[in-house]
Amino acid sequence: MTKKMKLSQLSDMLQDLNVESLEGVTIEGDIELNITGGGGLNPALAYALGSEISQISLHMANIGRILGFPAEQLFASAFGMGEMPQPQALPTSPKIQELLASKFEVAKVDNWKNPIQEVTLGATSGDGGSRKSTVTLGGENALPYYFDAEMPHRNYVTMDVFDMPIGMAKSVKGNYEDVINDPAEWAKKVVREFNADMVTIHLISTDPLINDTSAKEAAKVVEDVLQAVDVPIVIGGSGNPEKDPEVLEKAAEVAEGERVLLASASLNLDYERIAKAAMDYGHVVLSWTQLEINAQKELNRKLMKQCNVPRDRIIMDPTTAALGYGLDYAYTNMERIRLAGLMGDDELTFPMSSGTTNAWGAREAWMVSSPLNQDSDWGPREYRGPIWEIVTGLALSLAGNDMFMMMHPTSVQVLKEITQTLYGSIESEEIDITNWIGAEV
Amino acid sequence: MKINSPLEAYKFLPATNCGECGEATCMAFAAHLIDRSHKLTDCTPILEPKFKKKYEELDALLAPEIREVEIGVGDKIAKIGGDDVLYRHKLTFFNQTQLAYDVWDTMDEKALVERVKYIQDFKKFYVGNFLTVDMVAVRCTSNDPAKFASAVKKVVETTDLPIILCSFDPAVLKAGLEASKGRNPLLYAANKDNWKEVGELALEYDVPVTLFAPNDLDLLKSLAKTFAAMGTEKLVLDPGTFPTGKQLKQTFTNFVKVRRAGIDGDREIAYPIMAVPFTAWMAHDDPVSASYWETVVASVFTIRYGDIMILHSTEPYAVLPELHIRDTIYTDPRKPVSVDPGMYKVGEPTADSPVLVTTNFALTYYTVESDIASNKIDCFLWAIDTDGIGVEAAVAGGQLTAAKIKKGIEESGFDLKKDTTHNTIILPGLAARLQGDVEDETGANVMIGPADSGRIPGWMEKNWPPQKK
């Protein structure tokens, strides 16, 4: 019962059909479509024919659906379409619904191969001295607080004591008025009350332009301070290049065996005498130069080669310029020195010390108000001073400085807290910062 | 930067030595491309179509490792990132850390406007210029989009400074964006919960956005990668700033790691980093302690790779050191630090005017000069050649001596006996020990000025003109 029909007839017939109401219609036997011409038709005709056939196939598919066949699926898989009707498909990429996974990784530095020399200050009775505690600096294999290598020793603070009353910023002076005429009491106070790890006794009265105190008298002050405290000490001269060698020799003699730090050997004085005093009486030398990496190398080399100072008896002071007064050069100089040391320059692999007290020379630390009326109000100086000393020291601690000579109790406390936090030894309650924006402050 | 020698850059240049860029040779220009004192667009020939390919290749090679992100518009636009090195002495750090101080939407309007004005107007003279702060961060503490929008609107009306919109609620951020249209604010922040919505806002409004993943660098990198795929690289990374203890140490480690990975070439995470020293206020109740700790944390992350930070304390004792440490770290360490030695006239000096001596260290010179000029003291000021070392150190180190002072004054053609009525030199207080020597060398009277030039005005009132002997 086969009946042949033309394409158009079929199309017309199906077009007129309301498929919803095709009840009772039966399709029997094969349906044969005989299309002549095929691919050889001209494009316009082929397009028309294609359209016709597609129309038919849609109608046929509709019939198929009515018969319960999932025609959509057949079309989808045949034409590779995800979902059958995609009416508003836009030419953009689909929106990202999930975070793209990524793993963070970073390498450790591979050219920091040279550890910084360890240097110990202070000697206990077992070592021929009388100190209760000692301080060891150096040993680093990385920049300070970096994850590349364990930092073996924390930073230490030595607080300044002077052998005579000196001009001080008001907020510093307030802490020392009761002891300003007694270096031994002054030393006790900084250790007991202000948590100093060490004490520096500056023998400034020996300067011929100040009191020209004799080396012998100055040495007596050193003995007093050694008696008064049991932490390691630093002995500083007046900075007079003619007088200092004599003063430091005498001081070294009375401090024999205590492994003090002699401050300082420099290129503009007879550093050989300082070095010899350190060797003769068992002390450590502070190698001081002015913001110049090559001068620092030269002096260290001379101390080692010419004066035979062993490596574990040298600490460097490459000069501290205060915040806003050249700290940029001090910072860079120290960082370069430390990086050179870590990468193997063995003329620079020594611990470093900073005269952080220099920060008090900055007018922002001590002046009542700005001398410039265009400046915004500087606020109360008693809060300005300590933070000036803290930030000066903190910057250098990040550049590689190990030991700080400081003056203000608040500065000492805060600097110790931040450096020991970065060192990893400060325990503290954990704080949830996930919603910090809404914090009531 | 993928290259670091002038020779490598030179290969891409036209090599005609045309001089259009202001340099005599292409090789000299190449050296300045490497040290970033010239831009590639300064070479006009390479912009011609025939060099297009070379231009594009070289431009890509010269691009900084850390992407540069812009916040704000117009004169006050802030750029962050753009760095190529881990240590400033190797090149310099570019685009100094931007300091944003907060306001919040539950402030009453008057207080908010006053605070914004204070932030905007804060200034401190330093080496010939003023140090200032940079931005206002608006925190949503009300959780109310309308309230936030009105606070943002007020800020936008009050200042041209760039702003940061702070909330984790996309509805609040959207309200803030509407209130600051055209100002290119920084969005803070997308996190693991809101990233889809905040990302869409960043794209829709075409603004930079901060990604916040406290102490989770995998998440931080995933967020950055996802946002890049979504179509924006205007990203700022906040790995979380924990204010105390071992958490703070971890924060430090995170900052170092992120920057090192970026400089080492991990493009997925090579974006500017944000620190939030503000969190110090979550650890301290007392305002002075909180301000101190905030300044300390800010200093750590100015030095170690924070490109932008949000702060709370506007006390001068907090802001001044923050400004100075930022300047310290971002000053180009390769630039000379001295002024030309010689005689400088301050004001309109006459034969009766004082003659002051200082050093040619730029900082000393500018400080002294501004102290004198701002107090309207007419004088002759000598910058003695101390190799760019300050007074105290130069006296100690022998760079400032009587002979140098004599030479310095004579070489400028100035005759103390003929050109002044007083034949007097005023030495800085910190050079007092040179007094006798200078008298002997120059035959002039020598007076000792104050140790700090800020005290010159008071000193002048008491001591000038000098009494006749």
mmCIF file of N, CA and C in Angstrom, chain B residues 337-346 355-366 368-369 372 379-389 391 399-400 404-412 426 428:
data_model
loop_
_atom_site.group_PDB
_atom_site.id
_atom_site.type_symbol
_atom_site.label_atom_id
_atom_site.label_comp_id
_atom_site.label_asym_id
_atom_site.label_seq_id
_atom_site.Cartn_x
_atom_site.Cartn_y
_atom_site.Cartn_z
ATOM 1 N N VAL B 337 73.139 62.866 46.577
ATOM 2 C CA VAL B 337 72.494 63.378 47.778
ATOM 3 C C VAL B 337 72.954 64.783 48.104
ATOM 4 N N SER B 338 73.700 65.397 47.171
ATOM 5 C CA SER B 338 74.285 66.683 47.511
ATOM 6 C C SER B 338 73.740 67.793 46.622
ATOM 7 N N VAL B 339 73.904 69.026 47.092
ATOM 8 C CA VAL B 339 73.646 70.186 46.241
ATOM 9 C C VAL B 339 75.015 70.694 45.784
ATOM 10 N N ASP B 340 75.030 71.530 44.760
ATOM 11 C CA ASP B 340 76.314 72.088 44.321
ATOM 12 C C ASP B 340 76.903 72.950 45.434
ATOM 13 N N PRO B 341 78.182 72.752 45.718
ATOM 14 C CA PRO B 341 78.789 73.607 46.730
ATOM 15 C C PRO B 341 78.835 75.048 46.228
ATOM 16 N N GLY B 342 78.867 75.993 47.160
ATOM 17 C CA GLY B 342 78.975 77.390 46.748
ATOM 18 C C GLY B 342 78.116 78.308 47.586
ATOM 19 N N MET B 343 78.029 79.555 47.151
ATOM 20 C CA MET B 343 77.299 80.554 47.905
ATOM 21 C C MET B 343 75.860 80.636 47.408
ATOM 22 N N TYR B 344 74.923 80.637 48.329
ATOM 23 C CA TYR B 344 73.519 80.807 47.989
ATOM 24 C C TYR B 344 73.001 82.039 48.714
ATOM 25 N N LYS B 345 72.280 82.907 47.974
ATOM 26 C CA LYS B 345 71.669 84.061 48.640
ATOM 27 C C LYS B 345 70.265 83.659 49.065
ATOM 28 N N VAL B 346 69.971 83.846 50.327
ATOM 29 C CA VAL B 346 68.616 83.587 50.803
ATOM 30 C C VAL B 346 67.976 84.943 51.051
ATOM 31 N N VAL B 355 76.485 85.753 57.499
ATOM 32 C CA VAL B 355 77.108 84.758 56.623
ATOM 33 C C VAL B 355 77.074 83.423 57.361
ATOM 34 N N LEU B 356 76.321 82.485 56.820
ATOM 35 C CA LEU B 356 76.191 81.192 57.499
ATOM 36 C C LEU B 356 76.865 80.092 56.701
ATOM 37 N N VAL B 357 77.359 79.117 57.443
ATOM 38 C CA VAL B 357 78.036 77.991 56.810
ATOM 39 C C VAL B 357 77.255 76.704 57.083
ATOM 40 N N THR B 358 77.074 75.893 56.033
ATOM 41 C CA THR B 358 76.526 74.547 56.231
ATOM 42 C C THR B 358 77.227 73.615 55.245
ATOM 43 N N THR B 359 76.706 72.411 55.075
ATOM 44 C CA THR B 359 77.377 71.465 54.174
ATOM 45 C C THR B 359 76.555 71.288 52.908
ATOM 46 N N ASN B 360 77.105 70.593 51.934
ATOM 47 C CA ASN B 360 76.363 70.386 50.687
ATOM 48 C C ASN B 360 75.576 69.078 50.686
ATOM 49 N N PHE B 361 75.407 68.457 51.853
ATOM 50 C CA PHE B 361 74.465 67.334 51.986
ATOM 51 C C PHE B 361 73.065 67.899 51.721
ATOM 52 N N ALA B 362 72.364 67.332 50.734
ATOM 53 C CA ALA B 362 71.111 67.934 50.278
ATOM 54 C C ALA B 362 70.123 68.129 51.428
ATOM 55 N N LEU B 363 70.025 67.130 52.271
ATOM 56 C CA LEU B 363 69.058 67.208 53.356
ATOM 57 C C LEU B 363 69.389 68.361 54.297
ATOM 58 N N THR B 364 70.667 68.462 54.687
ATOM 59 C CA THR B 364 71.078 69.545 55.579
ATOM 60 C C THR B 364 70.817 70.877 54.906
ATOM 61 N N TYR B 365 71.270 70.982 53.664
ATOM 62 C CA TYR B 365 71.156 72.257 52.971
ATOM 63 C C TYR B 365 69.692 72.708 52.894
ATOM 64 N N TYR B 366 68.817 71.834 52.422
ATOM 65 C CA TYR B 366 67.419 72.238 52.253
ATOM 66 C C TYR B 366 66.746 72.548 53.583
ATOM 67 N N VAL B 368 68.236 73.764 56.338
ATOM 68 C CA VAL B 368 68.713 75.070 56.787
ATOM 69 C C VAL B 368 68.074 76.172 55.934
ATOM 70 N N GLU B 369 68.102 75.949 54.632
ATOM 71 C CA GLU B 369 67.595 76.969 53.725
ATOM 72 C C GLU B 369 66.115 77.264 54.006
ATOM 73 N N ILE B 372 65.575 79.219 57.257
ATOM 74 C CA ILE B 372 65.936 80.627 57.155
ATOM 75 C C ILE B 372 64.899 81.367 56.304
ATOM 76 N N CYS B 379 70.222 86.373 54.147
ATOM 77 C CA CYS B 379 71.597 86.026 54.501
ATOM 78 C C CYS B 379 72.330 85.372 53.336
ATOM 79 N N PHE B 380 73.643 85.223 53.534
ATOM 80 C CA PHE B 380 74.473 84.449 52.610
ATOM 81 C C PHE B 380 74.660 83.066 53.243
ATOM 82 N N LEU B 381 74.405 82.050 52.453
ATOM 83 C CA LEU B 381 74.518 80.691 52.999
ATOM 84 C C LEU B 381 75.521 79.901 52.151
ATOM 85 N N TRP B 382 76.565 79.405 52.795
ATOM 86 C CA TRP B 382 77.553 78.615 52.072
ATOM 87 C C TRP B 382 77.328 77.130 52.243
ATOM 88 N N ALA B 383 77.203 76.447 51.106
ATOM 89 C CA ALA B 383 77.196 74.988 51.134
ATOM 90 C C ALA B 383 78.638 74.557 50.880
ATOM 91 N N ILE B 384 79.315 74.147 51.939
ATOM 92 C CA ILE B 384 80.717 73.731 51.810
ATOM 93 C C ILE B 384 80.759 72.301 51.285
ATOM 94 N N ASP B 385 81.676 72.034 50.386
ATOM 95 C CA ASP B 385 81.772 70.693 49.797
ATOM 96 C C ASP B 385 82.297 69.680 50.824
ATOM 97 N N THR B 386 81.374 68.876 51.379
ATOM 98 C CA THR B 386 81.773 67.841 52.344
ATOM 99 C C THR B 386 81.552 66.455 51.741
ATOM 100 N N ASP B 387 81.560 66.358 50.445
ATOM 101 C CA ASP B 387 81.236 65.106 49.750
ATOM 102 C C ASP B 387 79.820 64.656 50.092
ATOM 103 N N GLY B 388 78.949 65.612 50.336
ATOM 104 C CA GLY B 388 77.562 65.267 50.611
ATOM 105 C C GLY B 388 77.348 64.616 51.969
ATOM 106 N N ILE B 389 78.164 64.996 52.943
ATOM 107 C CA ILE B 389 77.999 64.451 54.296
ATOM 108 C C ILE B 389 77.494 65.564 55.214
ATOM 109 N N VAL B 391 76.678 67.808 58.780
ATOM 110 C CA VAL B 391 77.634 68.568 59.590
ATOM 111 C C VAL B 391 78.355 67.703 60.628
ATOM 112 N N GLN B 399 85.663 65.869 56.798
ATOM 113 C CA GLN B 399 85.229 66.446 55.520
ATOM 114 C C GLN B 399 84.864 67.925 55.681
ATOM 115 N N LEU B 400 84.587 68.341 56.915
ATOM 116 C CA LEU B 400 84.333 69.757 57.168
ATOM 117 C C LEU B 400 85.440 70.280 58.075
ATOM 118 N N LYS B 404 88.631 73.816 54.458
ATOM 119 C CA LYS B 404 87.549 73.631 53.484
ATOM 120 C C LYS B 404 86.617 74.837 53.493
ATOM 121 N N ILE B 405 86.361 75.366 54.672
ATOM 122 C CA ILE B 405 85.455 76.515 54.786
ATOM 123 C C ILE B 405 86.081 77.729 54.118
ATOM 124 N N LYS B 406 87.367 77.937 54.381
ATOM 125 C CA LYS B 406 88.074 79.065 53.777
ATOM 126 C C LYS B 406 88.033 78.946 52.255
ATOM 127 N N LYS B 407 88.358 77.762 51.777
ATOM 128 C CA LYS B 407 88.402 77.506 50.340
ATOM 129 C C LYS B 407 87.010 77.732 49.731
ATOM 130 N N GLY B 408 86.009 77.231 50.415
ATOM 131 C CA GLY B 408 84.643 77.346 49.904
ATOM 132 C C GLY B 408 84.209 78.795 49.753
ATOM 133 N N ILE B 409 84.529 79.601 50.740
ATOM 134 C CA ILE B 409 84.110 81.006 50.683
ATOM 135 C C ILE B 409 84.920 81.742 49.620
ATOM 136 N N GLU B 410 86.229 81.511 49.599
ATOM 137 C CA GLU B 410 87.093 82.220 48.645
ATOM 138 C C GLU B 410 86.744 81.868 47.200
ATOM 139 N N GLU B 411 86.478 80.582 46.956
ATOM 140 C CA GLU B 411 86.235 80.160 45.576
ATOM 141 C C GLU B 411 84.973 80.768 44.980
ATOM 142 N N SER B 412 84.056 81.208 45.833
ATOM 143 C CA SER B 412 82.860 81.839 45.285
ATOM 144 C C SER B 412 83.112 83.322 44.993
ATOM 145 N N ILE B 426 79.158 82.553 60.730
ATOM 146 C CA ILE B 426 78.415 81.797 61.748
ATOM 147 C C ILE B 426 78.528 80.307 61.413
ATOM 148 N N PRO B 428 77.715 76.217 62.170
ATOM 149 C CA PRO B 428 76.663 75.412 62.804
ATOM 150 C C PRO B 428 77.096 74.980 64.209
#
